[in-house]
Coordinates of N, CA, C and O and ligand atoms in Angstrom, one line a residue:
M1 N 16.7 29.1 -4.3 CA 15.8 27.9 -5.3 C 15.1 29.3 -6.0 O 14.3 29.6 -5.4
V2 N 14.6 29.3 -7.5 CA 13.9 30.1 -8.1 C 12.4 29.2 -7.9 O 12.1 28.3 -9.0
K3 N 11.3 30.1 -7.5 CA 10.2 29.6 -7.4 C 9.3 30.1 -8.6 O 9.3 31.6 -8.8
L4 N 8.9 29.2 -9.3 CA 7.7 29.7 -10.4 C 6.4 30.2 -10.2 O 5.9 29.2 -9.1
T5 N 6.1 31.2 -10.8 CA 4.1 31.5 -10.1 C 3.5 29.9 -10.9 O 3.9 29.5 -12.1
G6 N 2.8 30.0 -10.1 CA 1.6 28.9 -10.4 C 2.0 27.4 -10.0 O 1.1 26.8 -10.0
Y7 N 3.3 27.0 -9.9 CA 3.5 25.5 -9.9 C 4.8 25.6 -9.2 O 5.7 26.4 -9.3
K8 N 5.1 24.6 -8.6 CA 6.1 24.5 -7.5 C 7.2 23.6 -8.3 O 6.7 22.5 -9.3
K9 N 8.8 23.8 -8.2 CA 9.5 22.7 -8.9 C 9.2 21.4 -8.1 O 9.3 21.3 -7.2
V10 N 9.1 20.4 -8.9 CA 9.7 19.2 -8.6 C 11.2 18.9 -7.8 O 12.0 19.2 -8.7
K11 N 11.4 18.3 -6.8 CA 12.9 17.9 -6.4 C 13.2 16.9 -6.4 O 12.6 15.6 -6.7
A12 N 14.3 16.7 -7.2 CA 14.8 16.0 -7.6 C 16.8 15.7 -6.9 O 17.3 16.2 -6.2
A13 N 17.0 14.5 -7.0 CA 18.3 14.4 -6.4 C 18.9 13.7 -7.7 O 18.8 13.2 -8.2
V14 N 20.7 14.0 -7.1 CA 21.4 13.8 -8.5 C 22.2 13.2 -7.9 O 23.3 12.9 -6.8
F15 N 22.6 11.6 -8.1 CA 23.8 10.6 -8.2 C 24.8 10.5 -8.7 O 25.0 10.5 -9.5
I16 N 25.9 11.0 -8.0 CA 27.0 10.9 -9.0 C 28.5 10.3 -7.9 O 28.0 9.3 -7.1
S17 N 29.4 9.8 -9.1 CA 30.6 9.1 -8.3 C 31.7 9.9 -8.4 O 32.8 9.3 -7.6
G18 N 32.1 10.8 -9.4 CA 33.3 11.6 -9.8 C 33.2 13.1 -10.0 O 32.7 13.4 -9.3
T19 N 33.5 13.7 -11.3 CA 33.8 14.8 -11.4 C 32.8 15.7 -11.4 O 32.7 17.0 -10.7
G20 N 31.6 15.5 -11.5 CA 30.1 16.2 -11.1 C 30.1 17.0 -12.2 O 29.5 18.3 -12.1
S21 N 30.6 17.0 -13.6 CA 30.4 18.2 -14.8 C 28.9 17.9 -15.1 O 28.5 19.4 -15.2
N22 N 28.5 17.0 -15.2 CA 27.0 16.9 -15.7 C 26.1 17.5 -14.3 O 24.8 18.3 -14.6
L23 N 26.4 17.2 -12.8 CA 25.7 17.7 -12.1 C 25.7 19.7 -12.1 O 25.0 19.7 -11.8
K24 N 26.7 19.9 -12.6 CA 27.2 21.5 -12.4 C 25.9 22.1 -13.4 O 25.7 22.7 -13.1
S25 N 25.8 21.7 -14.6 CA 25.5 21.9 -15.6 C 23.9 21.6 -15.3 O 22.9 22.5 -15.6
L26 N 23.5 20.4 -14.5 CA 22.0 20.4 -14.0 C 21.7 21.5 -13.2 O 20.8 21.7 -13.2
I27 N 22.8 21.8 -12.0 CA 22.5 22.9 -10.9 C 22.1 24.1 -11.7 O 20.7 24.8 -11.1
K28 N 23.1 24.5 -12.6 CA 22.6 25.9 -13.3 C 21.3 25.8 -14.0 O 21.0 26.6 -13.8
F29 N 20.9 24.7 -14.5 CA 19.8 24.8 -15.4 C 18.7 25.0 -14.3 O 17.6 25.4 -14.5
S30 N 18.6 23.8 -13.2 CA 18.0 23.8 -12.3 C 17.3 25.0 -11.5 O 16.2 26.0 -11.2
K31 N 18.8 26.2 -11.7 CA 18.2 27.6 -11.4 C 17.4 28.8 -12.1 O 17.2 29.5 -12.0
T32 N 17.5 28.1 -13.2 CA 16.8 28.7 -14.4 C 15.2 28.7 -14.0 O 14.8 27.8 -13.8
K33 N 14.4 30.0 -15.1 CA 12.8 30.0 -14.6 C 12.3 28.7 -15.2 O 11.3 27.9 -14.8
K34 N 12.8 28.5 -16.4 CA 11.9 27.4 -17.2 C 12.2 26.2 -16.5 O 11.3 25.0 -17.0
S35 N 13.3 25.8 -15.8 CA 13.5 24.3 -15.4 C 12.3 24.0 -14.5 O 12.0 24.8 -13.5
P36 N 11.7 22.4 -14.7 CA 10.7 22.1 -13.7 C 11.2 21.3 -12.7 O 10.6 21.0 -11.8
I37 N 12.8 21.5 -12.4 CA 13.0 20.9 -11.2 C 13.9 21.7 -10.4 O 14.7 22.8 -10.7
S38 N 13.9 21.2 -9.0 CA 15.2 22.2 -8.3 C 15.9 21.1 -7.8 O 15.4 19.5 -7.4
I39 N 17.4 20.7 -7.3 CA 18.0 19.9 -7.3 C 18.2 20.1 -5.4 O 19.1 21.3 -5.3
N40 N 18.0 19.3 -4.8 CA 17.5 19.5 -3.5 C 18.7 18.5 -2.5 O 18.8 18.6 -1.5
L41 N 19.5 17.4 -3.7 CA 20.1 16.5 -3.1 C 21.0 15.9 -3.9 O 21.2 15.5 -4.8
I42 N 22.5 15.8 -3.1 CA 23.5 15.1 -3.9 C 23.6 14.1 -3.4 O 23.8 13.7 -2.3
I43 N 23.9 12.7 -3.9 CA 24.2 11.5 -3.6 C 25.5 10.8 -3.9 O 25.7 10.8 -5.6
S44 N 26.5 10.2 -3.4 CA 27.4 10.1 -4.4 C 27.9 8.1 -3.2 O 27.5 8.4 -2.1
N45 N 28.4 7.7 -3.9 CA 29.0 6.5 -3.5 C 30.6 6.7 -2.8 O 30.7 6.2 -2.4
N46 N 31.2 7.9 -3.6 CA 32.6 7.8 -3.4 C 32.3 9.4 -2.7 O 32.3 10.5 -3.1
P47 N 33.1 9.1 -1.5 CA 33.3 10.4 0.0 C 34.4 11.2 -1.1 O 34.3 12.5 -0.6
K48 N 35.1 10.8 -1.9 CA 36.1 11.5 -3.0 C 35.9 12.4 -4.1 O 36.4 12.7 -4.9
A49 N 34.3 12.2 -4.9 CA 34.2 12.9 -5.7 C 34.3 14.3 -5.4 O 33.6 15.0 -4.8
K50 N 34.8 15.0 -6.7 CA 35.1 16.3 -7.0 C 33.6 16.9 -6.9 O 34.0 17.9 -6.2
G51 N 32.8 16.4 -7.4 CA 31.6 17.1 -7.2 C 30.8 17.3 -6.2 O 29.8 18.1 -6.4
L52 N 31.3 16.3 -4.9 CA 30.4 16.9 -3.9 C 30.7 18.4 -3.4 O 30.0 19.0 -2.7
K53 N 31.6 18.3 -3.9 CA 32.3 20.5 -3.6 C 31.0 21.4 -3.7 O 30.6 22.4 -3.6
L54 N 30.2 20.7 -5.1 CA 29.0 21.7 -5.8 C 28.3 21.9 -4.6 O 27.0 22.9 -4.6
G55 N 27.8 20.9 -3.5 CA 27.0 21.3 -3.2 C 27.3 21.8 -2.0 O 26.3 23.0 -1.9
K56 N 28.5 22.3 -1.2 CA 29.0 23.5 -0.5 C 28.3 24.6 -1.1 O 27.8 25.9 -0.7
I57 N 28.9 24.8 -2.6 CA 29.0 25.9 -3.0 C 27.8 26.3 -3.5 O 27.1 27.5 -3.5
N58 N 26.6 25.3 -3.9 CA 25.1 25.8 -4.2 C 24.2 25.7 -3.1 O 23.0 25.9 -3.4
K59 N 24.6 25.5 -2.1 CA 24.5 24.9 -0.5 C 22.9 23.9 -0.8 O 21.9 24.1 -0.5
I60 N 23.7 22.9 -1.8 CA 23.0 21.8 -1.7 C 23.1 20.6 -0.8 O 24.5 20.6 -0.6
K61 N 22.1 20.1 -0.3 CA 22.7 18.7 0.9 C 23.4 17.7 0.2 O 22.6 17.5 -1.0
K62 N 24.4 17.3 0.9 CA 24.5 15.6 0.1 C 25.2 15.0 1.0 O 25.2 15.2 2.5
K63 N 24.9 13.6 0.5 CA 25.0 12.7 1.1 C 25.9 11.6 0.5 O 26.3 11.2 -0.2
V64 N 27.2 11.1 1.4 CA 28.2 10.0 0.9 C 27.6 8.5 1.4 O 27.4 8.3 2.9
F65 N 27.4 7.8 0.6 CA 26.5 6.3 0.9 C 27.6 5.0 0.6 O 28.4 5.2 -0.4
N66 N 27.7 4.2 1.4 CA 29.0 3.3 1.6 C 28.1 1.9 1.0 O 27.4 1.4 1.5
F67 N 28.8 1.5 0.0 CA 27.7 0.8 -1.2 C 28.3 -0.8 -1.0 O 27.7 -1.6 -1.7
K68 N 29.2 -1.1 -0.2 CA 29.6 -2.4 0.4 C 28.5 -3.4 0.9 O 28.0 -4.3 0.1
K69 N 27.8 -2.5 1.5 CA 26.5 -3.2 1.7 C 25.0 -2.8 1.2 O 24.4 -2.4 2.0
N70 N 25.4 -3.2 0.0 CA 24.1 -3.0 -1.2 C 22.6 -2.7 -0.8 O 21.7 -1.7 -0.6
Y71 N 22.3 -3.9 -0.2 CA 20.8 -3.6 0.0 C 20.8 -3.0 1.5 O 19.7 -2.3 0.9
K72 N 21.2 -2.9 2.3 CA 21.1 -2.2 3.6 C 21.0 -0.8 2.7 O 20.3 0.2 3.2
I73 N 22.2 -0.1 2.4 CA 22.8 0.9 1.8 C 21.3 1.6 0.8 O 20.8 2.7 1.1
E74 N 20.6 0.7 -0.1 CA 19.4 1.1 -0.6 C 18.5 1.7 0.4 O 17.8 2.6 0.0
N75 N 18.1 0.8 0.9 CA 16.9 1.1 2.0 C 17.2 2.3 2.7 O 16.2 3.1 3.0
R76 N 18.8 2.5 3.2 CA 18.8 4.0 3.7 C 18.8 5.4 2.7 O 18.2 6.3 3.1
I77 N 19.2 5.0 1.4 CA 18.9 5.8 0.6 C 17.6 6.5 0.6 O 17.4 7.5 0.3
L78 N 16.8 5.1 0.3 CA 15.4 5.3 0.2 C 14.6 6.3 1.3 O 13.7 7.1 1.2
F79 N 15.2 6.1 2.8 CA 14.5 7.1 3.8 C 15.1 8.4 3.7 O 14.1 9.2 3.5
V80 N 16.4 8.9 2.9 CA 17.1 9.7 2.9 C 16.1 10.3 1.6 O 15.7 11.7 2.1
L81 N 15.9 9.8 0.6 CA 15.1 10.3 -0.5 C 14.0 11.0 -0.1 O 13.0 12.1 -0.2
K82 N 12.9 10.0 0.9 CA 11.5 10.2 1.3 C 11.8 11.5 2.4 O 10.7 12.5 2.0
E83 N 12.8 11.3 2.9 CA 12.9 12.5 3.9 C 13.2 14.0 3.6 O 12.7 14.9 3.6
H84 N 13.6 13.8 2.0 CA 13.7 14.9 1.5 C 12.5 15.6 0.3 O 12.7 16.7 -0.3
E85 N 11.5 14.7 0.3 CA 10.6 14.9 -0.5 C 10.9 14.4 -2.2 O 10.7 15.6 -3.0
I86 N 12.4 13.5 -2.2 CA 12.7 13.8 -3.4 C 11.4 12.8 -4.4 O 11.4 11.8 -4.3
K87 N 11.0 13.0 -5.7 CA 10.2 12.5 -6.6 C 11.0 12.4 -7.6 O 10.5 11.4 -8.5
V88 N 11.9 12.9 -8.2 CA 13.2 12.6 -9.2 C 14.6 12.0 -9.1 O 15.5 12.5 -8.1
I89 N 15.1 11.1 -9.8 CA 16.5 10.4 -9.5 C 17.2 11.3 -10.8 O 16.8 10.6 -12.0
L90 N 18.0 11.7 -10.7 CA 19.2 12.0 -11.7 C 20.4 11.2 -12.0 O 21.2 12.1 -10.8
L91 N 21.0 10.0 -12.6 CA 22.1 9.9 -12.5 C 22.9 10.4 -13.4 O 22.5 10.5 -14.7
A92 N 24.2 10.9 -12.9 CA 25.1 11.6 -13.3 C 26.5 11.3 -13.4 O 27.0 11.2 -12.2
G93 N 26.9 10.4 -13.9 CA 28.2 9.9 -13.8 C 28.6 9.0 -12.7 O 29.4 8.6 -11.7
F94 N 26.9 8.0 -12.0 CA 26.6 7.5 -10.8 C 27.5 5.8 -11.2 O 26.6 4.9 -12.5
M95 N 28.7 5.3 -10.8 CA 29.0 4.1 -11.1 C 28.6 2.6 -10.3 O 29.3 1.9 -10.6
K96 N 27.9 2.9 -9.5 CA 26.8 2.1 -8.9 C 25.5 1.6 -9.8 O 24.9 2.0 -10.2
I97 N 25.2 0.0 -9.6 CA 24.2 -0.4 -10.0 C 23.0 -0.4 -9.1 O 23.6 -0.9 -7.9
L98 N 21.9 0.0 -9.2 CA 21.0 0.0 -8.4 C 20.1 -0.8 -8.8 O 19.9 -1.7 -9.6
S99 N 19.5 -1.8 -7.4 CA 19.0 -3.1 -8.0 C 17.6 -2.4 -8.2 O 16.9 -1.7 -8.0
K100 N 16.8 -3.9 -8.5 CA 15.9 -4.0 -9.4 C 14.6 -3.2 -8.1 O 13.4 -2.5 -8.7
N101 N 14.5 -3.8 -7.0 CA 13.9 -3.1 -5.6 C 14.0 -1.6 -6.0 O 12.8 -0.9 -5.7
F102 N 14.9 -1.1 -5.8 CA 15.0 0.4 -5.8 C 14.4 1.2 -7.0 O 13.4 1.9 -6.6
I103 N 14.7 0.4 -8.0 CA 14.2 0.9 -9.1 C 13.2 1.0 -9.4 O 12.0 2.3 -9.8
T104 N 12.2 0.1 -8.8 CA 10.7 -0.1 -8.7 C 10.0 1.1 -8.3 O 8.9 0.9 -8.6
K105 N 11.0 1.4 -7.0 CA 10.0 1.9 -6.1 C 10.0 3.5 -6.4 O 9.8 4.4 -6.3
F106 N 10.9 3.8 -7.8 CA 10.9 4.8 -8.4 C 10.7 5.0 -9.6 O 11.3 5.7 -10.6
K107 N 9.9 3.8 -9.8 CA 9.2 3.4 -11.3 C 9.3 5.0 -12.4 O 8.2 5.5 -12.0
G108 N 9.8 4.6 -13.3 CA 9.6 6.1 -14.6 C 10.2 7.2 -14.0 O 10.0 8.1 -14.5
K109 N 10.7 7.7 -12.9 CA 11.4 8.3 -12.2 C 12.6 8.9 -11.8 O 13.2 9.6 -11.5
I110 N 13.1 7.5 -12.9 CA 14.7 7.8 -12.7 C 15.6 7.8 -14.1 O 15.2 7.2 -15.1
L111 N 16.3 8.6 -14.2 CA 16.5 9.3 -15.8 C 18.6 9.3 -15.3 O 19.1 9.2 -14.3
N112 N 18.8 8.5 -16.4 CA 20.5 8.2 -16.6 C 20.9 9.0 -17.8 O 20.2 9.2 -18.9
I113 N 22.4 9.4 -17.6 CA 23.1 9.8 -19.4 C 23.9 8.8 -19.6 O 25.0 8.4 -18.5
H114 N 24.1 8.6 -20.7 CA 25.2 7.7 -20.6 C 25.9 8.0 -22.0 O 25.1 8.6 -23.2
P115 N 27.5 7.7 -22.0 CA 27.8 8.4 -23.3 C 28.5 7.7 -24.5 O 29.3 7.4 -24.9
S116 N 27.2 7.1 -24.9 CA 26.8 6.6 -26.3 C 25.7 6.8 -27.0 O 25.0 6.9 -26.2
L117 N 25.8 6.4 -28.2 CA 24.7 6.1 -28.7 C 23.4 4.7 -28.8 O 24.4 4.1 -29.4
L118 N 23.2 4.6 -27.6 CA 22.6 3.3 -27.2 C 21.6 2.9 -28.4 O 20.8 3.8 -28.8
P119 N 21.1 2.1 -28.5 CA 21.5 0.7 -27.7 C 23.2 0.4 -27.8 O 23.2 -0.8 -27.7
K120 N 23.7 1.1 -28.6 CA 25.5 0.7 -28.9 C 26.1 1.1 -27.7 O 25.9 2.1 -27.2
Y121 N 26.9 0.3 -27.6 CA 27.8 0.4 -26.1 C 27.1 0.9 -25.2 O 27.7 1.6 -24.6
K122 N 26.7 -0.5 -24.5 CA 26.6 0.1 -23.2 C 27.5 -0.6 -22.0 O 28.7 -0.7 -22.7
G123 N 27.3 0.2 -20.8 CA 28.7 0.0 -19.7 C 29.5 0.6 -19.9 O 29.5 2.1 -20.3
L124 N 30.9 0.0 -19.7 CA 32.0 1.3 -19.9 C 32.7 1.3 -20.9 O 32.6 0.4 -21.8
N125 N 33.7 2.4 -20.8 CA 34.6 2.1 -22.3 C 34.1 2.6 -23.4 O 34.6 2.3 -24.5
T126 N 32.5 3.1 -23.2 CA 32.1 3.5 -24.6 C 32.7 4.2 -25.9 O 32.7 4.0 -26.6
H127 N 33.8 5.5 -25.5 CA 34.4 5.7 -26.6 C 35.5 4.9 -27.1 O 35.9 5.1 -28.5
Q128 N 35.9 4.1 -26.6 CA 37.6 3.8 -27.1 C 36.2 2.5 -27.8 O 36.9 1.9 -28.6
K129 N 35.4 1.6 -27.4 CA 34.6 0.8 -28.4 C 34.0 1.0 -29.5 O 34.2 0.9 -30.7
A130 N 33.8 2.7 -29.6 CA 33.0 3.4 -30.8 C 34.4 3.4 -31.5 O 34.4 3.1 -33.1
L131 N 35.8 3.7 -31.0 CA 37.0 3.8 -31.7 C 37.0 2.5 -32.8 O 37.5 2.2 -33.8
N132 N 37.2 1.7 -31.6 CA 37.6 0.3 -32.1 C 36.8 -0.3 -33.4 O 37.3 -1.2 -34.3
N133 N 34.9 0.3 -32.9 CA 34.3 -0.5 -34.1 C 34.6 0.6 -35.7 O 33.7 0.4 -36.1
Y134 N 35.4 1.6 -35.4 CA 35.5 2.4 -36.9 C 34.1 3.3 -36.8 O 33.7 3.5 -38.0
E135 N 33.4 3.6 -36.1 CA 32.5 4.4 -36.2 C 32.4 5.7 -36.7 O 33.7 6.2 -36.6
K136 N 31.6 6.6 -37.5 CA 31.7 7.6 -38.0 C 31.3 8.4 -36.6 O 31.3 9.5 -36.5
Y137 N 30.2 8.2 -36.1 CA 29.5 8.6 -35.1 C 29.8 8.4 -34.0 O 29.5 6.9 -33.7
A138 N 29.8 9.2 -32.6 CA 29.7 8.7 -31.4 C 28.3 9.3 -31.0 O 28.1 10.3 -31.6
G139 N 28.2 9.7 -29.5 CA 27.4 10.9 -28.8 C 26.7 10.0 -27.3 O 27.4 9.0 -26.8
C140 N 25.7 10.4 -26.9 CA 25.2 10.1 -25.8 C 23.5 10.8 -25.7 O 23.1 10.7 -26.8
T141 N 23.2 9.7 -24.8 CA 21.8 9.5 -24.6 C 21.3 9.6 -22.9 O 21.8 9.5 -22.4
V142 N 20.2 10.3 -22.7 CA 19.6 10.5 -21.7 C 18.2 9.2 -21.7 O 17.6 9.2 -22.9
H143 N 18.1 8.4 -20.8 CA 17.6 7.4 -21.2 C 16.5 7.5 -19.8 O 17.4 7.3 -18.4
F144 N 15.9 6.7 -19.5 CA 14.9 6.0 -18.3 C 15.6 4.9 -17.7 O 16.3 4.2 -18.7
V145 N 15.6 4.6 -16.7 CA 16.5 3.6 -16.2 C 15.5 2.5 -15.5 O 14.5 2.9 -15.1
N146 N 15.8 1.3 -16.2 CA 15.3 0.2 -15.6 C 16.2 -1.1 -15.4 O 17.2 -0.4 -14.9
S147 N 15.2 -2.2 -14.9 CA 16.2 -3.2 -14.2 C 17.7 -3.5 -15.1 O 18.4 -4.3 -14.4
K148 N 17.4 -3.4 -16.8 CA 18.3 -4.1 -17.3 C 19.6 -2.7 -17.4 O 19.1 -1.8 -18.1
L149 N 20.9 -3.0 -17.6 CA 21.9 -1.9 -17.8 C 21.7 -1.1 -19.0 O 21.9 -1.7 -19.9
D150 N 21.4 0.0 -18.8 CA 21.7 1.4 -19.9 C 20.4 0.9 -20.9 O 20.8 1.0 -22.3
S151 N 19.4 0.2 -20.5 CA 18.5 -0.5 -21.4 C 17.0 0.0 -21.4 O 16.2 0.0 -22.3
G152 N 17.0 0.9 -20.4 CA 15.8 2.1 -20.2 C 15.5 2.8 -21.5 O 15.9 3.0 -22.7
K153 N 14.0 3.1 -21.5 CA 13.3 4.1 -22.6 C 14.6 5.2 -23.2 O 14.5 5.9 -21.9
I154 N 14.5 5.5 -24.2 CA 15.5 6.3 -24.8 C 14.8 8.1 -24.9 O 13.6 7.5 -25.1
I155 N 15.3 8.6 -24.2 CA 14.5 10.4 -23.8 C 15.1 11.5 -24.9 O 14.1 11.5 -25.8
L156 N 16.4 11.0 -24.9 CA 17.0 12.1 -25.9 C 18.4 11.6 -26.3 O 19.0 10.9 -25.3
Q157 N 19.1 11.6 -27.7 CA 20.3 11.2 -28.0 C 20.7 12.7 -28.9 O 19.9 13.2 -29.7
K158 N 22.2 12.8 -28.7 CA 23.0 13.7 -29.7 C 24.0 13.1 -30.3 O 24.8 12.4 -29.4
K159 N 24.1 13.0 -31.6 CA 25.1 12.6 -32.1 C 26.4 13.7 -32.4 O 26.2 14.7 -32.5
V160 N 27.8 13.0 -32.1 CA 28.7 13.6 -32.6 C 29.5 12.9 -33.4 O 29.7 11.9 -33.6
K161 N 30.0 14.1 -34.8 CA 31.1 13.3 -35.7 C 32.5 12.8 -34.8 O 32.9 13.7 -34.2
I162 N 32.8 11.6 -35.4 CA 34.3 11.4 -35.3 C 35.1 12.0 -36.3 O 35.0 11.4 -37.2
T163 N 35.8 12.3 -35.6 CA 37.3 12.7 -37.0 C 38.3 12.0 -37.1 O 38.6 11.1 -36.1
K164 N 39.2 12.4 -37.9 CA 40.3 11.7 -38.4 C 41.0 11.0 -37.4 O 41.4 9.9 -37.0
N165 N 41.7 12.1 -36.7 CA 42.5 11.5 -35.8 C 41.8 11.3 -34.2 O 42.8 11.6 -33.3
E166 N 41.0 11.3 -34.1 CA 40.1 11.2 -32.8 C 40.5 10.5 -31.8 O 41.0 9.0 -32.3
T167 N 40.8 11.0 -30.8 CA 41.2 9.6 -29.6 C 40.5 9.6 -28.5 O 39.1 10.4 -28.6
R168 N 40.5 8.3 -27.8 CA 39.4 8.2 -26.8 C 39.5 9.5 -26.0 O 38.0 10.1 -25.5
D169 N 40.3 10.4 -25.7 CA 40.0 11.6 -24.7 C 39.6 12.5 -25.5 O 38.5 13.2 -24.8
S170 N 40.3 12.9 -26.5 CA 39.2 13.8 -27.6 C 37.8 14.0 -27.8 O 37.2 14.7 -27.9
L171 N 37.6 12.5 -28.2 CA 36.0 12.2 -28.4 C 35.4 12.2 -27.1 O 34.1 12.8 -26.7
A172 N 36.0 12.3 -25.9 CA 35.0 11.9 -24.5 C 35.0 14.0 -24.2 O 33.7 13.6 -23.8
K173 N 35.7 14.7 -24.4 CA 35.8 15.6 -24.2 C 34.2 16.4 -25.2 O 33.6 16.7 -24.5
K174 N 34.5 16.1 -26.3 CA 33.2 16.2 -27.2 C 32.2 16.0 -27.0 O 30.9 16.8 -26.8
V175 N 31.9 14.7 -26.5 CA 30.8 14.2 -26.0 C 30.3 14.9 -25.0 O 28.8 14.9 -25.0
L176 N 31.3 15.1 -23.7 CA 30.6 15.4 -22.5 C 30.1 17.0 -22.9 O 29.3 17.4 -22.3
I177 N 30.8 17.8 -23.5 CA 30.3 19.0 -23.7 C 28.5 19.1 -24.1 O 27.5 19.6 -24.1
Q178 N 28.2 17.9 -25.3 CA 26.7 17.7 -25.8 C 26.0 17.3 -24.5 O 25.1 17.5 -23.9
E179 N 27.0 16.4 -23.7 CA 26.0 16.0 -22.4 C 25.6 17.1 -21.6 O 24.0 16.8 -21.0
H180 N 26.0 17.9 -21.6 CA 26.1 19.2 -20.7 C 24.4 19.6 -21.0 O 23.6 20.7 -20.5
K181 N 24.6 19.8 -22.6 CA 23.1 20.5 -22.8 C 22.3 19.3 -23.2 O 21.0 19.6 -22.9
L182 N 22.3 18.0 -23.4 CA 21.4 17.1 -23.6 C 20.4 17.0 -22.8 O 19.3 16.5 -22.3
Y183 N 21.1 17.2 -21.2 CA 20.5 16.5 -20.0 C 19.2 17.3 -19.8 O 17.9 17.0 -19.5
P184 N 19.3 18.4 -19.8 CA 18.4 19.7 -19.3 C 17.5 19.7 -20.6 O 16.3 19.8 -19.8
K185 N 17.5 19.2 -21.5 CA 16.5 19.2 -22.9 C 15.6 18.4 -22.6 O 14.5 18.0 -22.6
A186 N 16.7 16.9 -22.1 CA 15.5 15.4 -21.5 C 14.6 15.9 -20.6 O 13.6 15.5 -20.4
I187 N 15.3 16.7 -19.5 CA 14.2 16.8 -18.1 C 13.2 17.9 -19.1 O 12.1 17.4 -18.7
L188 N 13.4 18.6 -19.8 CA 12.5 19.4 -20.4 C 11.3 18.6 -21.1 O 10.1 18.8 -20.8
K189 N 12.1 17.6 -22.0 CA 11.3 17.0 -22.5 C 9.9 15.9 -21.7 O 8.8 15.3 -21.9
V190 N 10.9 15.2 -21.0 CA 10.0 14.5 -19.8 C 9.0 15.3 -19.3 O 7.6 14.4 -18.6
F191 N 9.0 16.3 -19.0 CA 8.0 17.1 -18.0 C 6.9 18.0 -19.2 O 6.5 18.5 -19.4
N192 N 7.4 17.6 -20.7 CA 6.8 18.3 -21.4 C 6.6 19.5 -21.8 O 5.4 20.2 -22.3
L193 N 8.0 20.0 -21.5 CA 8.1 21.4 -21.8 C 8.6 21.7 -22.8 O 9.1 21.2 -23.4
Ligands
GRF201 C1 30.0 11.4 -18.3 O1 30.3 11.1 -19.6 C2 28.6 10.4 -18.1 O2 27.8 10.5 -18.9 C3 29.0 9.0 -17.7 O3 30.6 9.6 -16.6 C4 30.5 10.3 -17.4 C5 30.6 11.4 -15.8 O4 31.0 13.0 -16.4 N1 28.2 8.1 -16.9 P1 30.8 14.1 -14.6 O5 30.7 13.5 -13.6 O6 29.5 14.2 -15.2 O7 31.9 15.0 -15.1

């Protein structure tokens, strides 16, 4: 971890369920001098999440939780977060919905990245929905998490143009590249930097 002179980085946990490409970009960002956060913990609901490998490579602790018993699991997660002095949670492709109780405990401290220009296309299959509606633009949004799905206050958005023969996959690729840039920028904005 790069330590800044003058102040300490705020400890963050990243929650993932899959590939972890956003996690990768967040780790890279967290190691820069200008980053206000360090990533101290990776949490996943999925033991097979590819992104978990990034924990080993970057010497970041990782924990997998089985979400089937939601209520108890969240209490265990809260305990682990406390243990690691985590102050900020970054959801990055995390496919589980956190309870109101959990969110309240981290009020204003949970961020999420969503692959659409919210408030349009909450939930899943965002790119297909945008194509089905003949949208001219798609994009991504970083927002605070509240108890309603993909509805918290928007921090930053990035638009991408939908081209003529755009497919769901080509659009997903284009948007993902922008996600990797947008999340760090949103973090800087939240910390007023
Ligand atoms: C991203 O498109 C993110 O916006 C969405 O799930 C995808 C996760 O990708 N919530 P990755 O695991 O960060 O590669």
